[in-house]
Amino acid sequence: NAGVTQTPKFQVLKTGQSMTLQCAQDMNHNSMYWYRQDPGMGLRLIYYSASEGTTDKGEVPNGYNVSRLNKREFSLRLESAAPSQTSVYFCASSERQGVYGYTFGSGTRLTVV
Amino acid sequence: QKEVEQNSGPLSVPEGAIASLNCTYSDRGSQSFFWYRQYSGKSPELIMFIYSNGDKEDGRFTAQLNKASQYVSLLIRDSQPSDSATYLCAVNKSGGSYIPTFGRGTSLIVHP
């Protein structure tokens, strides 16, 4: 049982480049989330998907887009990377939004130079 | 006032002692409360969740919730060096999405 799988684990981008972070879960969870974690800032929600077919903005959505491809997969896209997007990105899933805790993926460490 | 507040620490306790981690929250309507453990360089891992006032025990961990005073605590009994990590408190917002807000975490160091 893999849980939540994120790819890639590490990435270095140049300013202005684009990339997509992939996330897949095999727990049949309905809700999926993207967070970023910065030193001293804690976990901040970028986007979430309460159920397949829906997506909503979180606390810090600017510069990002998401796609809930199916129930298993939720991707995060940076269209034009900026140094301010240097962070650790976590994908998470939960059986039902608001009730149960999250299962987190192992994270993507992104550096934008 | 921050929505979810935690003392950043570090909290240092000797091996075998009880570690007490505290979290206060501002949303009086919050119904669900979570504790996560995060080792350095790793992802957060759910330890416990609690919904009702009082204590909830799971092995060496006890979560305590007091909604009237708007705080939730995590007690770790018989602390081990392997418990050294950052502990994140998360509190669901009331109404609407019920998305949890995370505190910034408390760093715990258990020294032999």
PDB file of N, CA, C and O in Angstrom, chain A residues 2-10 22-24 37 88-92 103-109, chain B residues 38 41-44:
ATOM      1  N   ALA A   2       0.931   1.947  -1.147  1.00  0.00           N
ATOM      2  CA  ALA A   2       1.874   3.043  -1.287  1.00  0.00           C
ATOM      3  C   ALA A   2       1.388   4.305  -0.587  1.00  0.00           C
ATOM      4  O   ALA A   2       2.182   5.133  -0.216  1.00  0.00           O
ATOM      5  N   GLY A   3       0.066   4.511  -0.415  1.00  0.00           N
ATOM      6  CA  GLY A   3      -0.422   5.725   0.217  1.00  0.00           C
ATOM      7  C   GLY A   3      -0.499   6.859  -0.780  1.00  0.00           C
ATOM      8  O   GLY A   3      -1.215   6.792  -1.778  1.00  0.00           O
ATOM      9  N   VAL A   4       0.266   7.920  -0.525  1.00  0.00           N
ATOM     10  CA  VAL A   4       0.288   9.087  -1.402  1.00  0.00           C
ATOM     11  C   VAL A   4       1.681   9.183  -2.023  1.00  0.00           C
ATOM     12  O   VAL A   4       2.673   9.247  -1.296  1.00  0.00           O
ATOM     13  N   THR A   5       1.728   9.178  -3.338  1.00  0.00           N
ATOM     14  CA  THR A   5       2.994   9.205  -4.057  1.00  0.00           C
ATOM     15  C   THR A   5       3.145  10.523  -4.790  1.00  0.00           C
ATOM     16  O   THR A   5       2.264  10.911  -5.555  1.00  0.00           O
ATOM     17  N   GLN A   6       4.256  11.200  -4.558  1.00  0.00           N
ATOM     18  CA  GLN A   6       4.550  12.469  -5.214  1.00  0.00           C
ATOM     19  C   GLN A   6       5.785  12.324  -6.076  1.00  0.00           C
ATOM     20  O   GLN A   6       6.759  11.680  -5.683  1.00  0.00           O
ATOM     21  N   THR A   7       5.737  12.970  -7.220  1.00  0.00           N
ATOM     22  CA  THR A   7       6.924  13.052  -8.073  1.00  0.00           C
ATOM     23  C   THR A   7       7.020  14.449  -8.670  1.00  0.00           C
ATOM     24  O   THR A   7       5.984  15.086  -8.933  1.00  0.00           O
ATOM     25  N   PRO A   8       8.232  14.968  -8.869  1.00  0.00           N
ATOM     26  CA  PRO A   8       9.522  14.392  -8.449  1.00  0.00           C
ATOM     27  C   PRO A   8       9.788  14.682  -6.974  1.00  0.00           C
ATOM     28  O   PRO A   8       9.014  15.383  -6.340  1.00  0.00           O
ATOM     29  N   LYS A   9      10.868  14.161  -6.440  1.00  0.00           N
ATOM     30  CA  LYS A   9      11.250  14.453  -5.056  1.00  0.00           C
ATOM     31  C   LYS A   9      12.062  15.735  -4.954  1.00  0.00           C
ATOM     32  O   LYS A   9      12.001  16.446  -3.942  1.00  0.00           O
ATOM     33  N   PHE A  10      12.832  16.025  -5.972  1.00  0.00           N
ATOM     34  CA  PHE A  10      13.648  17.234  -6.008  1.00  0.00           C
ATOM     35  C   PHE A  10      13.549  17.842  -7.409  1.00  0.00           C
ATOM     36  O   PHE A  10      13.440  17.116  -8.390  1.00  0.00           O
ATOM     37  N   GLN A  22       3.304  15.978  -9.663  1.00  0.00           N
ATOM     38  CA  GLN A  22       2.301  14.927  -9.746  1.00  0.00           C
ATOM     39  C   GLN A  22       2.019  14.331  -8.377  1.00  0.00           C
ATOM     40  O   GLN A  22       2.922  14.210  -7.539  1.00  0.00           O
ATOM     41  N   CYS A  23       0.783  13.945  -8.159  1.00  0.00           N
ATOM     42  CA  CYS A  23       0.391  13.311  -6.897  1.00  0.00           C
ATOM     43  C   CYS A  23      -0.663  12.256  -7.193  1.00  0.00           C
ATOM     44  O   CYS A  23      -1.613  12.522  -7.946  1.00  0.00           O
ATOM     45  N   ALA A  24      -0.489  11.088  -6.601  1.00  0.00           N
ATOM     46  CA  ALA A  24      -1.466  10.012  -6.754  1.00  0.00           C
ATOM     47  C   ALA A  24      -1.644   9.292  -5.426  1.00  0.00           C
ATOM     48  O   ALA A  24      -0.674   9.083  -4.695  1.00  0.00           O
ATOM     49  N   GLN A  37       5.381  24.336   2.378  1.00  0.00           N
ATOM     50  CA  GLN A  37       5.909  24.525   3.715  1.00  0.00           C
ATOM     51  C   GLN A  37       7.211  25.299   3.613  1.00  0.00           C
ATOM     52  O   GLN A  37       8.151  24.863   2.971  1.00  0.00           O
ATOM     53  N   VAL A  88       9.062  23.555  -0.062  1.00  0.00           N
ATOM     54  CA  VAL A  88       8.769  22.129  -0.060  1.00  0.00           C
ATOM     55  C   VAL A  88       7.266  21.979  -0.259  1.00  0.00           C
ATOM     56  O   VAL A  88       6.482  22.584   0.485  1.00  0.00           O
ATOM     57  N   TYR A  89       6.888  21.191  -1.227  1.00  0.00           N
ATOM     58  CA  TYR A  89       5.481  21.018  -1.564  1.00  0.00           C
ATOM     59  C   TYR A  89       5.016  19.632  -1.126  1.00  0.00           C
ATOM     60  O   TYR A  89       5.664  18.629  -1.414  1.00  0.00           O
ATOM     61  N   PHE A  90       3.890  19.614  -0.434  1.00  0.00           N
ATOM     62  CA  PHE A  90       3.305  18.359   0.012  1.00  0.00           C
ATOM     63  C   PHE A  90       1.925  18.185  -0.589  1.00  0.00           C
ATOM     64  O   PHE A  90       1.103  19.110  -0.556  1.00  0.00           O
ATOM     65  N   CYS A  91       1.676  17.017  -1.083  1.00  0.00           N
ATOM     66  CA  CYS A  91       0.334  16.601  -1.460  1.00  0.00           C
ATOM     67  C   CYS A  91      -0.230  15.786  -0.308  1.00  0.00           C
ATOM     68  O   CYS A  91       0.517  15.077   0.393  1.00  0.00           O
ATOM     69  N   ALA A  92      -1.519  15.880  -0.087  1.00  0.00           N
ATOM     70  CA  ALA A  92      -2.155  15.113   0.978  1.00  0.00           C
ATOM     71  C   ALA A  92      -3.530  14.662   0.512  1.00  0.00           C
ATOM     72  O   ALA A  92      -4.104  15.241  -0.418  1.00  0.00           O
ATOM     73  N   THR A 103      -3.327  12.043   5.019  1.00  0.00           N
ATOM     74  CA  THR A 103      -2.129  11.266   4.716  1.00  0.00           C
ATOM     75  C   THR A 103      -1.312  12.097   3.739  1.00  0.00           C
ATOM     76  O   THR A 103      -1.837  12.506   2.700  1.00  0.00           O
ATOM     77  N   PHE A 104      -0.074  12.364   4.096  1.00  0.00           N
ATOM     78  CA  PHE A 104       0.789  13.203   3.278  1.00  0.00           C
ATOM     79  C   PHE A 104       1.697  12.366   2.398  1.00  0.00           C
ATOM     80  O   PHE A 104       2.098  11.252   2.771  1.00  0.00           O
ATOM     81  N   GLY A 105       2.018  12.928   1.224  1.00  0.00           N
ATOM     82  CA  GLY A 105       3.076  12.366   0.416  1.00  0.00           C
ATOM     83  C   GLY A 105       4.434  12.764   0.984  1.00  0.00           C
ATOM     84  O   GLY A 105       4.514  13.513   1.961  1.00  0.00           O
ATOM     85  N   SER A 106       5.481  12.262   0.373  1.00  0.00           N
ATOM     86  CA  SER A 106       6.832  12.473   0.898  1.00  0.00           C
ATOM     87  C   SER A 106       7.402  13.843   0.564  1.00  0.00           C
ATOM     88  O   SER A 106       8.438  14.220   1.103  1.00  0.00           O
ATOM     89  N   GLY A 107       6.743  14.591  -0.301  1.00  0.00           N
ATOM     90  CA  GLY A 107       7.157  15.962  -0.564  1.00  0.00           C
ATOM     91  C   GLY A 107       8.029  16.128  -1.798  1.00  0.00           C
ATOM     92  O   GLY A 107       8.703  15.194  -2.251  1.00  0.00           O
ATOM     93  N   THR A 108       7.993  17.351  -2.330  1.00  0.00           N
ATOM     94  CA  THR A 108       8.866  17.754  -3.436  1.00  0.00           C
ATOM     95  C   THR A 108       9.614  18.994  -2.989  1.00  0.00           C
ATOM     96  O   THR A 108       8.986  19.990  -2.617  1.00  0.00           O
ATOM     97  N   ARG A 109      10.924  18.905  -3.032  1.00  0.00           N
ATOM     98  CA  ARG A 109      11.743  20.072  -2.663  1.00  0.00           C
ATOM     99  C   ARG A 109      12.072  20.812  -3.948  1.00  0.00           C
ATOM    100  O   ARG A 109      12.816  20.303  -4.790  1.00  0.00           O
TER     101      ARG A 109
ATOM    102  N   GLN B  38       6.298  15.520  12.641  1.00  0.00           N
ATOM    103  CA  GLN B  38       7.116  15.705  11.448  1.00  0.00           C
ATOM    104  C   GLN B  38       8.593  15.635  11.824  1.00  0.00           C
ATOM    105  O   GLN B  38       9.112  16.508  12.513  1.00  0.00           O
ATOM    106  N   GLY B  41      13.071  16.931   7.614  1.00  0.00           N
ATOM    107  CA  GLY B  41      13.227  16.503   6.231  1.00  0.00           C
ATOM    108  C   GLY B  41      12.189  15.506   5.758  1.00  0.00           C
ATOM    109  O   GLY B  41      12.284  15.009   4.634  1.00  0.00           O
ATOM    110  N   LYS B  42      11.197  15.222   6.594  1.00  0.00           N
ATOM    111  CA  LYS B  42      10.152  14.255   6.238  1.00  0.00           C
ATOM    112  C   LYS B  42       8.797  14.937   6.188  1.00  0.00           C
ATOM    113  O   LYS B  42       8.659  16.120   6.490  1.00  0.00           O
ATOM    114  N   SER B  43       7.793  14.179   5.804  1.00  0.00           N
ATOM    115  CA  SER B  43       6.446  14.728   5.722  1.00  0.00           C
ATOM    116  C   SER B  43       5.716  14.532   7.047  1.00  0.00           C
ATOM    117  O   SER B  43       6.069  13.659   7.841  1.00  0.00           O
ATOM    118  N   PRO B  44       4.680  15.338   7.294  1.00  0.00           N
ATOM    119  CA  PRO B  44       3.895  15.168   8.527  1.00  0.00           C
ATOM    120  C   PRO B  44       3.172  13.824   8.537  1.00  0.00           C
ATOM    121  O   PRO B  44       2.740  13.323   7.492  1.00  0.00           O
TER     122      PRO B  44
END
